[in-house]
Coordinates of C-alpha atoms in Angstrom, one line a residue:
Chain A
M16 CA -12.3 -17.5 -12.6
L17 CA -13.6 -15.9 -9.4
K18 CA -10.4 -13.9 -9.1
D19 CA -11.3 -12.0 -12.3
I20 CA -13.9 -10.0 -10.5
T21 CA -12.6 -6.5 -10.3
L22 CA -15.7 -4.7 -9.2
G23 CA -14.8 -2.3 -6.4
Q24 CA -11.1 -3.1 -6.7
Y25 CA -8.6 -0.4 -5.7
F26 CA -5.6 0.3 -8.0
P27 CA -3.0 2.0 -5.8
G28 CA -1.3 5.0 -7.4
H29 CA -0.1 8.5 -7.0
S30 CA -2.0 10.5 -9.6
P31 CA -3.7 13.7 -8.7
I32 CA -7.0 11.8 -8.8
H33 CA -5.7 9.3 -6.2
R34 CA -4.5 12.2 -4.0
M35 CA -7.9 13.9 -4.1
D36 CA -10.0 14.0 -1.0
P37 CA -12.5 11.1 -1.1
R38 CA -15.3 13.6 -0.3
T39 CA -14.4 15.6 -3.4
K40 CA -14.6 12.5 -5.6
L41 CA -17.9 11.3 -4.0
I42 CA -19.5 14.7 -4.5
L43 CA -18.2 15.1 -8.1
L44 CA -19.4 11.6 -9.0
V45 CA -22.9 12.5 -7.8
V46 CA -22.7 15.7 -9.8
Y47 CA -21.4 13.9 -12.8
I48 CA -24.2 11.4 -12.7
L49 CA -26.9 14.1 -12.3
T50 CA -25.4 16.1 -15.2
L51 CA -25.5 12.9 -17.3
F52 CA -29.3 12.9 -16.9
L53 CA -29.4 16.6 -17.8
A54 CA -27.5 16.1 -21.0
Q55 CA -29.8 15.7 -24.0
S56 CA -27.8 16.3 -27.2
W57 CA -24.9 14.5 -28.8
L58 CA -22.8 17.5 -28.2
S59 CA -23.3 17.4 -24.4
Y60 CA -22.8 13.7 -24.5
G61 CA -19.5 14.3 -26.2
L62 CA -18.5 16.8 -23.6
M63 CA -19.3 14.4 -20.8
L64 CA -17.3 11.7 -22.5
L65 CA -14.4 14.1 -23.0
V66 CA -14.4 14.8 -19.2
L67 CA -14.5 11.1 -18.4
I68 CA -11.5 10.3 -20.8
T69 CA -9.5 13.2 -19.4
V70 CA -10.1 12.0 -15.8
I71 CA -9.1 8.4 -16.8
C72 CA -5.9 9.8 -18.5
I73 CA -5.0 11.8 -15.4
S74 CA -5.7 8.9 -13.1
Q75 CA -3.3 6.6 -15.1
I76 CA -5.7 3.7 -14.7
P77 CA -5.2 1.4 -17.8
F78 CA -8.2 1.4 -20.2
K79 CA -7.9 -2.4 -20.2
A80 CA -8.7 -2.6 -16.5
I81 CA -11.8 -0.5 -17.0
L82 CA -12.9 -2.6 -19.9
R83 CA -12.4 -5.8 -17.9
G84 CA -14.6 -4.5 -15.2
M85 CA -17.4 -3.9 -17.8
K86 CA -17.6 -7.6 -18.7
P87 CA -20.3 -8.6 -16.2
L88 CA -22.4 -5.7 -17.3
V89 CA -22.6 -6.5 -21.0
M90 CA -26.0 -8.3 -20.5
I91 CA -27.6 -5.2 -18.9
L92 CA -26.2 -3.0 -21.7
V93 CA -27.5 -5.3 -24.4
F94 CA -30.9 -5.6 -22.7
T95 CA -31.3 -1.8 -22.4
G96 CA -30.2 -1.4 -26.0
I97 CA -32.7 -3.9 -27.3
L98 CA -35.6 -2.6 -25.2
N99 CA -35.1 1.0 -26.3
L100 CA -34.4 0.0 -29.9
F101 CA -37.7 -1.9 -30.4
F102 CA -40.1 -0.1 -28.1
T103 CA -39.5 3.5 -29.0
K104 CA -41.8 4.7 -31.8
E105 CA -40.5 8.0 -33.0
G106 CA -39.4 9.4 -36.3
P107 CA -39.2 7.6 -39.6
T108 CA -38.9 3.8 -39.8
I109 CA -35.5 2.5 -40.8
L110 CA -36.1 -1.2 -40.8
K111 CA -39.0 -3.6 -40.5
I112 CA -38.6 -7.2 -39.7
W113 CA -41.8 -9.2 -39.2
K114 CA -43.6 -7.4 -36.3
L115 CA -40.6 -5.5 -35.1
T116 CA -39.9 -2.0 -36.4
I117 CA -36.8 0.0 -35.8
T118 CA -37.3 3.8 -36.0
L119 CA -34.7 6.5 -36.1
G120 CA -35.8 7.8 -32.8
G121 CA -35.5 4.3 -31.3
L122 CA -32.0 3.9 -32.6
T123 CA -30.9 7.3 -31.2
R124 CA -32.5 6.5 -27.9
A125 CA -30.9 3.1 -27.6
V126 CA -27.4 4.4 -28.4
M127 CA -27.8 7.3 -26.0
M128 CA -29.1 5.1 -23.2
M129 CA -26.3 2.7 -23.6
A130 CA -23.8 5.5 -23.7
R131 CA -25.3 6.9 -20.5
I132 CA -25.1 3.7 -18.6
L133 CA -21.5 3.1 -19.8
M134 CA -20.4 6.5 -18.7
L135 CA -22.2 6.2 -15.4
I136 CA -20.6 2.9 -14.6
T137 CA -17.1 4.0 -15.8
G138 CA -17.4 7.0 -13.5
T139 CA -18.2 4.8 -10.5
F140 CA -15.4 2.5 -11.4
L141 CA -13.0 5.5 -11.5
L142 CA -14.0 6.3 -7.9
T143 CA -13.4 2.8 -6.6
Y144 CA -10.3 2.3 -8.6
T145 CA -8.6 5.4 -7.3
T146 CA -9.9 5.4 -3.7
S147 CA -9.0 2.9 -1.1
P148 CA -12.0 1.4 0.7
I149 CA -11.0 3.0 3.9
A150 CA -10.7 6.5 2.4
L151 CA -14.1 5.9 0.7
T152 CA -15.9 5.1 4.0
D153 CA -14.1 7.9 5.7
G154 CA -15.4 10.3 3.1
L155 CA -18.9 8.9 3.3
E156 CA -18.9 9.1 7.0
S157 CA -17.8 12.7 6.9
L158 CA -20.3 13.6 4.2
M159 CA -23.2 12.0 6.1
G160 CA -22.1 13.7 9.3
P161 CA -25.0 16.1 9.5
L162 CA -27.4 13.1 9.6
K163 CA -26.1 12.3 13.1
K164 CA -28.3 15.1 14.4
L165 CA -31.3 13.0 13.1
H166 CA -29.9 10.0 15.1
V167 CA -28.8 8.1 12.0
P168 CA -26.0 5.8 13.1
V169 CA -23.5 7.2 10.6
H170 CA -20.3 5.8 12.1
E171 CA -21.8 2.3 12.5
L172 CA -23.0 2.3 8.9
S173 CA -19.7 3.4 7.5
M174 CA -17.9 0.8 9.7
M175 CA -20.2 -1.9 8.3
M176 CA -19.4 -0.8 4.8
C177 CA -15.7 -0.7 5.4
I178 CA -15.8 -4.3 6.9
A179 CA -17.9 -5.6 4.0
L180 CA -15.5 -4.1 1.4
R181 CA -12.5 -5.4 3.3
F182 CA -13.9 -9.0 3.3
I183 CA -14.8 -9.3 -0.3
P184 CA -11.4 -10.5 -1.5
T185 CA -11.0 -12.7 1.6
L186 CA -14.3 -14.5 0.9
I187 CA -13.5 -14.9 -2.8
E188 CA -10.2 -16.6 -1.8
E189 CA -12.1 -18.8 0.7
T190 CA -14.6 -19.8 -1.9
D191 CA -11.8 -20.8 -4.3
K192 CA -10.2 -22.9 -1.6
I193 CA -13.5 -24.7 -0.6
M194 CA -14.3 -25.3 -4.3
S195 CA -10.9 -26.9 -4.8
A196 CA -11.3 -29.1 -1.7
Q197 CA -14.7 -30.3 -2.8
K198 CA -13.5 -30.9 -6.4
A199 CA -10.7 -33.0 -4.9
R200 CA -13.6 -35.2 -3.5
G201 CA -15.1 -35.4 -6.9
A202 CA -17.7 -32.6 -6.7
D203 CA -18.8 -31.5 -10.2
F204 CA -20.0 -27.9 -10.7
E205 CA -20.0 -27.7 -14.4
T206 CA -22.2 -30.5 -15.8
G207 CA -25.8 -31.7 -15.1
S208 CA -29.2 -30.0 -15.1
L209 CA -29.9 -26.6 -13.5
I210 CA -31.2 -28.4 -10.3
D211 CA -28.1 -30.6 -10.1
R212 CA -25.9 -27.5 -10.4
A213 CA -27.9 -25.7 -7.7
K214 CA -27.6 -28.8 -5.4
A215 CA -23.8 -28.9 -6.1
L216 CA -23.5 -25.5 -4.5
V217 CA -24.5 -26.8 -1.1
P218 CA -21.1 -28.2 -0.3
I219 CA -19.6 -24.8 -1.1
L220 CA -22.2 -22.5 0.6
V221 CA -22.4 -24.3 3.9
P222 CA -18.7 -24.2 4.7
L223 CA -18.5 -20.6 3.3
F224 CA -21.3 -19.4 5.6
I225 CA -19.8 -21.1 8.6
S226 CA -16.4 -19.6 7.9
A227 CA -18.0 -16.1 7.4
F228 CA -19.7 -16.4 10.8
R229 CA -16.5 -17.6 12.4
R230 CA -14.6 -14.7 10.9
A231 CA -17.3 -12.2 12.0
D232 CA -17.1 -13.6 15.6
E233 CA -13.3 -13.4 15.7
L234 CA -13.3 -9.9 14.3
A235 CA -15.8 -8.7 16.9
T236 CA -13.7 -10.2 19.6
A237 CA -10.6 -8.5 18.2
M238 CA -12.4 -5.2 18.0
E239 CA -13.6 -5.4 21.6
C240 CA -10.1 -6.4 22.7
R241 CA -9.0 -3.0 21.3
C242 CA -11.8 -1.3 23.2
Y243 CA -13.8 -0.4 20.1
Q244 CA -17.0 1.3 21.2
G245 CA -18.3 3.0 18.1
G246 CA -17.9 6.5 16.9
E247 CA -18.5 8.5 20.1
G248 CA -15.4 10.5 20.9
R249 CA -13.2 8.5 18.5
T250 CA -10.4 10.4 16.8
K251 CA -8.9 9.7 13.4
M252 CA -5.3 9.1 12.4
K253 CA -5.8 10.5 9.0
L254 CA -7.9 13.7 8.9
L255 CA -9.5 14.7 5.7
H256 CA -8.4 18.0 4.2
Y257 CA -9.5 19.8 1.1
R258 CA -6.3 20.8 -0.9
R259 CA -5.6 22.7 -4.0
V260 CA -6.3 19.7 -6.3
D261 CA -9.8 19.4 -4.7
F262 CA -10.6 23.1 -5.4
S263 CA -9.4 22.7 -9.0
A264 CA -11.6 19.6 -9.4
F265 CA -14.6 21.4 -8.0
A266 CA -14.0 24.3 -10.4
A267 CA -13.7 21.9 -13.3
G268 CA -16.9 20.2 -12.2
A269 CA -18.8 23.5 -12.0
V270 CA -17.6 24.4 -15.5
M271 CA -18.8 21.1 -16.8
V272 CA -22.3 21.5 -15.3
A273 CA -22.5 25.1 -16.6
A274 CA -21.6 24.0 -20.1
V275 CA -24.2 21.2 -20.1
L276 CA -26.9 23.5 -18.8
L277 CA -25.9 26.1 -21.4
L278 CA -26.1 23.6 -24.2
R279 CA -29.5 22.5 -22.9
Q280 CA -30.8 26.1 -22.8
M281 CA -29.6 26.5 -26.4
G282 CA -31.5 23.4 -27.3
L283 CA -28.5 21.6 -28.6
Chain B
M57 CA 8.9 -51.4 -11.3
E58 CA 6.6 -49.0 -13.1
P59 CA 6.3 -45.8 -11.1
I60 CA 2.7 -44.8 -10.0
L61 CA 3.2 -41.1 -10.7
E62 CA 5.6 -39.5 -13.1
I63 CA 6.0 -35.8 -13.3
K64 CA 7.8 -34.5 -16.3
N65 CA 9.1 -31.0 -16.9
L66 CA 6.2 -29.4 -15.1
N67 CA 5.7 -25.7 -15.4
Y68 CA 2.9 -23.6 -14.1
I69 CA 2.3 -19.9 -14.4
Y70 CA -0.5 -18.1 -12.4
S71 CA -2.6 -15.4 -14.1
V72 CA -0.9 -15.5 -17.5
G73 CA -1.1 -12.1 -19.3
T74 CA -1.9 -9.9 -16.2
P75 CA 0.3 -7.8 -14.1
F76 CA 0.0 -10.5 -11.4
E77 CA 1.7 -13.2 -13.6
H78 CA 3.8 -15.4 -11.4
K79 CA 5.7 -18.6 -12.1
A80 CA 4.8 -21.1 -9.4
L81 CA 6.5 -24.2 -10.8
D82 CA 9.7 -24.2 -12.8
N83 CA 10.6 -27.4 -14.7
V84 CA 9.8 -29.9 -12.0
S85 CA 10.5 -33.6 -12.7
F86 CA 10.4 -36.6 -10.4
S87 CA 8.7 -40.0 -10.2
V88 CA 7.0 -41.8 -7.4
Q89 CA 7.0 -45.5 -6.7
R90 CA 4.1 -47.5 -5.2
G91 CA 4.1 -47.6 -1.5
E92 CA 6.6 -44.8 -1.0
F93 CA 6.2 -42.3 1.9
I94 CA 7.4 -38.9 0.5
G95 CA 7.8 -35.7 2.5
I96 CA 7.7 -32.4 0.8
I97 CA 9.4 -29.5 2.5
G98 CA 9.9 -25.9 1.4
H99 CA 9.5 -22.3 2.5
T100 CA 6.1 -20.7 2.2
G101 CA 5.4 -19.7 -1.4
S102 CA 8.0 -22.2 -2.8
G103 CA 5.3 -23.9 -4.9
K104 CA 4.4 -26.9 -2.7
S105 CA 0.7 -26.3 -2.7
T106 CA 0.7 -25.7 -6.5
L107 CA 2.6 -28.9 -7.1
M108 CA 0.1 -30.9 -5.0
Q109 CA -2.9 -29.5 -7.0
Q110 CA -1.2 -30.5 -10.2
L111 CA -0.9 -34.1 -9.1
N112 CA -4.7 -34.8 -9.0
G113 CA -5.6 -32.6 -12.0
L114 CA -7.1 -29.7 -10.1
L115 CA -4.7 -27.3 -11.9
K116 CA -3.7 -27.8 -15.5
P117 CA 0.0 -27.5 -16.1
T118 CA 1.1 -24.6 -18.4
S119 CA 3.5 -27.2 -19.9
G120 CA 4.8 -30.6 -19.0
S121 CA 2.9 -33.7 -18.0
V122 CA 1.6 -35.6 -15.0
V123 CA 1.5 -39.3 -15.8
L124 CA -0.5 -41.5 -13.5
D125 CA 0.0 -45.3 -13.9
G126 CA 1.4 -44.9 -17.4
K127 CA -1.3 -42.5 -18.7
D128 CA -1.2 -38.7 -19.0
I129 CA -4.0 -37.4 -16.8
W130 CA -4.8 -34.6 -19.3
S131 CA -4.9 -36.8 -22.4
E132 CA -8.6 -37.6 -21.8
K133 CA -11.4 -36.0 -19.8
A134 CA -12.3 -39.3 -18.1
L135 CA -8.7 -39.8 -17.0
T136 CA -8.6 -36.3 -15.4
R137 CA -11.7 -37.1 -13.4
Q138 CA -10.3 -40.5 -12.4
A139 CA -7.1 -38.8 -11.2
R140 CA -9.2 -36.9 -8.6
F141 CA -10.2 -40.2 -7.1
R142 CA -7.0 -42.2 -7.5
V143 CA -4.9 -39.3 -6.1
G144 CA -6.6 -38.2 -2.9
L145 CA -5.8 -34.6 -1.8
V146 CA -6.3 -33.4 1.7
F147 CA -6.0 -29.6 1.8
Q148 CA -4.6 -27.5 4.7
Y149 CA -7.2 -27.1 7.5
P150 CA -9.5 -29.6 5.7
E151 CA -12.1 -29.3 8.5
Y152 CA -13.3 -26.1 6.9
Q153 CA -14.7 -28.1 4.0
L154 CA -17.2 -30.2 6.1
F155 CA -20.8 -29.4 5.2
E156 CA -23.1 -32.4 5.8
E157 CA -25.6 -33.1 8.6
T158 CA -23.8 -36.1 9.9
V159 CA -20.2 -37.4 9.9
Y160 CA -21.3 -40.4 8.0
K161 CA -22.8 -38.4 5.1
D162 CA -19.8 -36.2 4.9
I163 CA -17.4 -39.1 4.6
A164 CA -19.7 -40.6 2.0
F165 CA -19.6 -37.5 -0.2
G166 CA -16.5 -38.6 -2.1
P167 CA -17.5 -42.3 -2.7
K168 CA -20.9 -41.1 -3.8
N169 CA -19.4 -38.8 -6.4
M170 CA -17.5 -41.8 -7.6
G171 CA -20.9 -43.4 -8.4
L172 CA -20.4 -46.5 -6.2
E173 CA -23.2 -48.7 -4.9
E174 CA -24.8 -48.1 -1.6
K175 CA -23.3 -51.2 0.0
E176 CA -19.8 -50.4 -1.2
I177 CA -20.1 -46.8 0.0
D178 CA -21.2 -48.1 3.4
R179 CA -18.2 -50.4 3.6
R180 CA -15.8 -47.6 2.6
V181 CA -17.2 -45.1 5.1
R182 CA -17.0 -47.5 8.0
E183 CA -13.5 -48.6 7.0
A184 CA -12.2 -45.0 6.6
A185 CA -13.8 -44.0 9.9
G186 CA -11.9 -47.0 11.4
F187 CA -8.6 -45.8 10.0
V188 CA -8.9 -42.4 11.6
G189 CA -10.3 -43.8 14.9
L190 CA -13.8 -42.6 14.8
T191 CA -16.4 -44.6 16.7
E192 CA -19.7 -45.9 15.3
A193 CA -21.6 -43.5 17.5
Q194 CA -19.6 -40.5 16.2
L195 CA -20.7 -41.3 12.6
E196 CA -24.2 -40.2 13.4
V197 CA -23.4 -36.8 15.1
S198 CA -23.1 -33.5 13.3
P199 CA -19.5 -32.9 12.3
F200 CA -19.8 -29.4 13.8
D201 CA -20.3 -30.8 17.3
L202 CA -16.9 -32.4 17.2
S203 CA -13.6 -31.0 18.5
G204 CA -11.0 -29.5 16.2
G205 CA -8.8 -32.6 16.0
Q206 CA -11.8 -34.9 15.5
K207 CA -13.1 -32.6 12.7
R208 CA -9.8 -32.9 11.0
R209 CA -9.9 -36.7 11.2
V210 CA -13.4 -36.7 9.7
A211 CA -12.1 -34.6 6.8
I212 CA -9.2 -36.9 6.2
A213 CA -11.5 -39.9 6.4
G214 CA -13.6 -38.2 3.6
V215 CA -10.6 -38.5 1.3
I216 CA -9.5 -41.9 2.5
A217 CA -13.0 -43.3 1.8
M218 CA -12.3 -42.8 -1.9
E219 CA -9.4 -45.3 -1.3
P220 CA -6.9 -43.3 -3.3
E221 CA -3.7 -45.1 -4.4
V222 CA -1.8 -41.9 -3.7
L223 CA -2.7 -39.9 -0.6
I224 CA -1.4 -36.3 -0.6
L225 CA -1.7 -34.2 2.6
D226 CA -0.9 -30.6 3.0
E227 CA 0.3 -30.0 6.6
P228 CA -2.2 -32.5 8.1
T229 CA -1.0 -31.7 11.7
A230 CA -1.0 -27.8 11.5
G231 CA -2.6 -26.2 14.5
L232 CA -3.0 -29.5 16.5
D233 CA -1.7 -30.3 20.0
P234 CA 1.0 -33.0 20.3
V235 CA -1.5 -35.8 21.0
G236 CA -3.7 -34.8 18.0
R237 CA -0.6 -34.7 15.8
A238 CA 0.6 -38.1 16.9
E239 CA -2.9 -39.6 16.2
I240 CA -3.2 -38.1 12.7
L241 CA 0.3 -39.3 11.8
G242 CA -0.6 -42.8 13.1
N243 CA -3.8 -42.8 11.1
I244 CA -1.9 -42.0 7.9
Q245 CA 0.6 -44.8 8.6
A246 CA -2.2 -47.3 9.2
Y247 CA -3.8 -46.4 5.9
R248 CA -0.5 -46.8 4.1
Q249 CA 0.2 -50.2 5.6
A250 CA -3.3 -51.5 5.0
K251 CA -3.6 -50.5 1.3
N252 CA 0.1 -50.3 0.3
A253 CA -0.8 -46.7 -0.6
T254 CA 1.7 -44.0 -1.6
I255 CA 1.8 -41.1 0.8
M256 CA 3.0 -37.6 0.0
M257 CA 3.0 -35.2 2.9
V258 CA 3.8 -31.5 3.1
S259 CA 5.2 -30.6 6.5
H260 CA 7.1 -27.9 8.3
S261 CA 8.1 -30.3 11.1
M262 CA 11.6 -31.7 10.2
E263 CA 11.3 -34.1 13.0
D264 CA 8.1 -35.6 11.6
V265 CA 9.5 -36.0 8.0
A266 CA 12.8 -37.4 9.3
R267 CA 11.1 -40.0 11.3
L268 CA 8.3 -41.1 8.9
T269 CA 9.4 -40.6 5.3
D270 CA 11.6 -42.7 3.0
R271 CA 12.3 -39.8 0.7
L272 CA 12.3 -36.0 0.8
L273 CA 11.5 -33.5 -1.9
V274 CA 12.8 -30.0 -1.2
M275 CA 11.0 -27.1 -3.0
N276 CA 12.7 -23.8 -3.3
G277 CA 11.8 -20.8 -5.5
S278 CA 9.4 -22.8 -7.6
K279 CA 12.1 -25.4 -8.4
L280 CA 12.7 -28.9 -7.1
A281 CA 15.9 -28.2 -5.2
M282 CA 16.7 -31.6 -3.7
D283 CA 15.4 -35.1 -3.9
G284 CA 16.8 -37.9 -1.7
T285 CA 16.5 -39.8 1.5
P286 CA 16.2 -37.8 4.7
A287 CA 19.8 -38.7 5.5
E288 CA 21.0 -37.4 2.1
V289 CA 18.9 -34.2 2.4
F290 CA 19.8 -33.3 6.0
C291 CA 23.5 -33.6 5.2
H292 CA 23.1 -30.2 3.4
A293 CA 22.4 -28.3 6.6
E294 CA 23.8 -25.0 5.3
E295 CA 21.9 -25.1 2.0
L296 CA 18.7 -25.9 3.8
T297 CA 19.2 -23.0 6.2
A298 CA 19.8 -20.7 3.2
M299 CA 16.4 -21.8 1.8
G300 CA 14.8 -20.7 5.1
L301 CA 14.4 -24.4 6.2
N302 CA 15.8 -26.2 9.1
I303 CA 17.2 -29.6 10.1
P304 CA 15.9 -31.7 12.9
Q305 CA 17.1 -30.5 16.3
V306 CA 18.8 -33.8 17.1
T307 CA 20.8 -33.5 13.9
Q308 CA 21.9 -30.0 15.0
V309 CA 23.0 -31.4 18.4
F310 CA 25.0 -34.1 16.8
L311 CA 26.6 -31.7 14.3
C312 CA 27.7 -29.6 17.4
L313 CA 29.0 -32.8 19.1
K314 CA 31.1 -33.5 15.9
K315 CA 32.5 -30.0 16.0
L316 CA 33.5 -30.6 19.6
G317 CA 35.6 -33.6 18.4
L318 CA 33.3 -36.5 19.3
D319 CA 33.4 -39.3 16.7
V320 CA 29.7 -39.6 15.8
E321 CA 27.9 -40.1 12.4
N322 CA 25.1 -37.9 11.2
V323 CA 21.7 -38.8 12.8
Y324 CA 18.3 -37.4 12.1
T325 CA 15.9 -39.2 14.4
I326 CA 15.8 -39.7 18.1
D327 CA 16.1 -43.5 17.8
Q328 CA 19.3 -43.2 15.8
A329 CA 20.7 -40.7 18.3
V330 CA 20.0 -43.1 21.1
S331 CA 21.7 -46.0 19.4
A332 CA 24.6 -43.8 18.4
L333 CA 25.1 -42.6 22.0
K334 CA 24.9 -46.2 23.2
R335 CA 27.6 -47.2 20.8
I336 CA 29.9 -44.5 22.0
R337 CA 29.3 -45.5 25.6
G338 CA 29.9 -49.1 24.8
G339 CA 33.1 -48.2 23.0
E340 CA 34.4 -46.3 26.0
R341 CA 33.7 -49.3 28.3
H342 CA 35.7 -51.6 26.1
A343 CA 38.6 -49.1 26.0

């Protein structure tokens, strides 16, 4: 049950997308999301979808895995769809049920919003599926480098993120274990009123927090034992380099933005 | 006599239909008599932990059945829940499951979930605390103020308080010092004798299982590889070594003695070794 959570999971592989510099992927993701908001017509949406599908194919991530990751987001999608469907009053009315009217404009708006959210999330998934957490934080640290001049603790922030990502699977496993142990003592998480169920979480949350603090303490000791002092003067084993694949990706990204802008200018 | 637990053709597959599919139990069958002390040994990942979670209905078998006292625990929902109480399961490092403000409340968690009366809960908590050697005063302190070994005993008491007919323990002595280990093993023995309970214990200490158990189950590669008395199992020293397991050190010593030409039988506990050596010395005196 808990193990089905795939959000932020990394699928190891050797595709060109996997080999790309994490900075390239981060920048292009931001560009992609911004372009999504510039796109206005069905044609430009189609173009954005085409780009996305191409990237998925190159990355060799199974479509199934991406669909599985979408599951927890179905509620948000449905909610967005319904809101846009009923509260946009544009164009001719298609359907009228009691006090609710559905207009053509509303329908178009709802479908477009849902498509936008879907593509936005799929794009983000592609980043985390093809980039290991360590590469990702390395990339972020490097991209935020200029902020160091403004005394932003860039290295500390990226280290925190790296540790947080690293411990998600560990804590999930721990939760599973604690749940089994309490179930073995007759704890019941599935039946009863909402309040009963909330109360039933105490025997899980208390041990989980205690173990998280214990782990944090042990990790801090281990880091200090290895003379960790933060980012100052620290060198990296794996240096980030832009390669040919990155330049090709940037070029492709530029073409995509140009195409969408052009379509916008043409009013399509 | 009717066995208390009967495991028939048990199969279990993790994450069916994903790339992580993995067969953890492969056609495992055995039955357990009331009052038996069974040791389960096996390499890491051989399916021991999965097997244990099948026995009290925490995991549902992919195929096969677990029969508790003549009834399949998955045939009715009430029976599955009952199995949780009748077959007590103590996980590895059980001290990490403690959560209550006082030791008393934590031990009472299981009996409370059974829906017992206040008076009965009180009796069980005090009795369970007695089995694991906790004092009255310790019942009122926070479990987090206790030492590691004491925490472990509180956690075991939490399961014992449900008065399970079958008590299953996953490496109850892992990470404890020799004194702590001896205490925990003593506590388990005390519970078994007082309630005529069946004990199943996973352990990596061949010395412990040789000394304490009546019967050994050897798990290897998701299968039940051997089932017999410690004497029978430890005869197969080579096979055990091939499975990444060991035989008791004293057994190894006596196998070497045998190779050197000394006429000794196989032994697997210190006590047996002592009497075997005494016999040899006595024989020499007579000669």
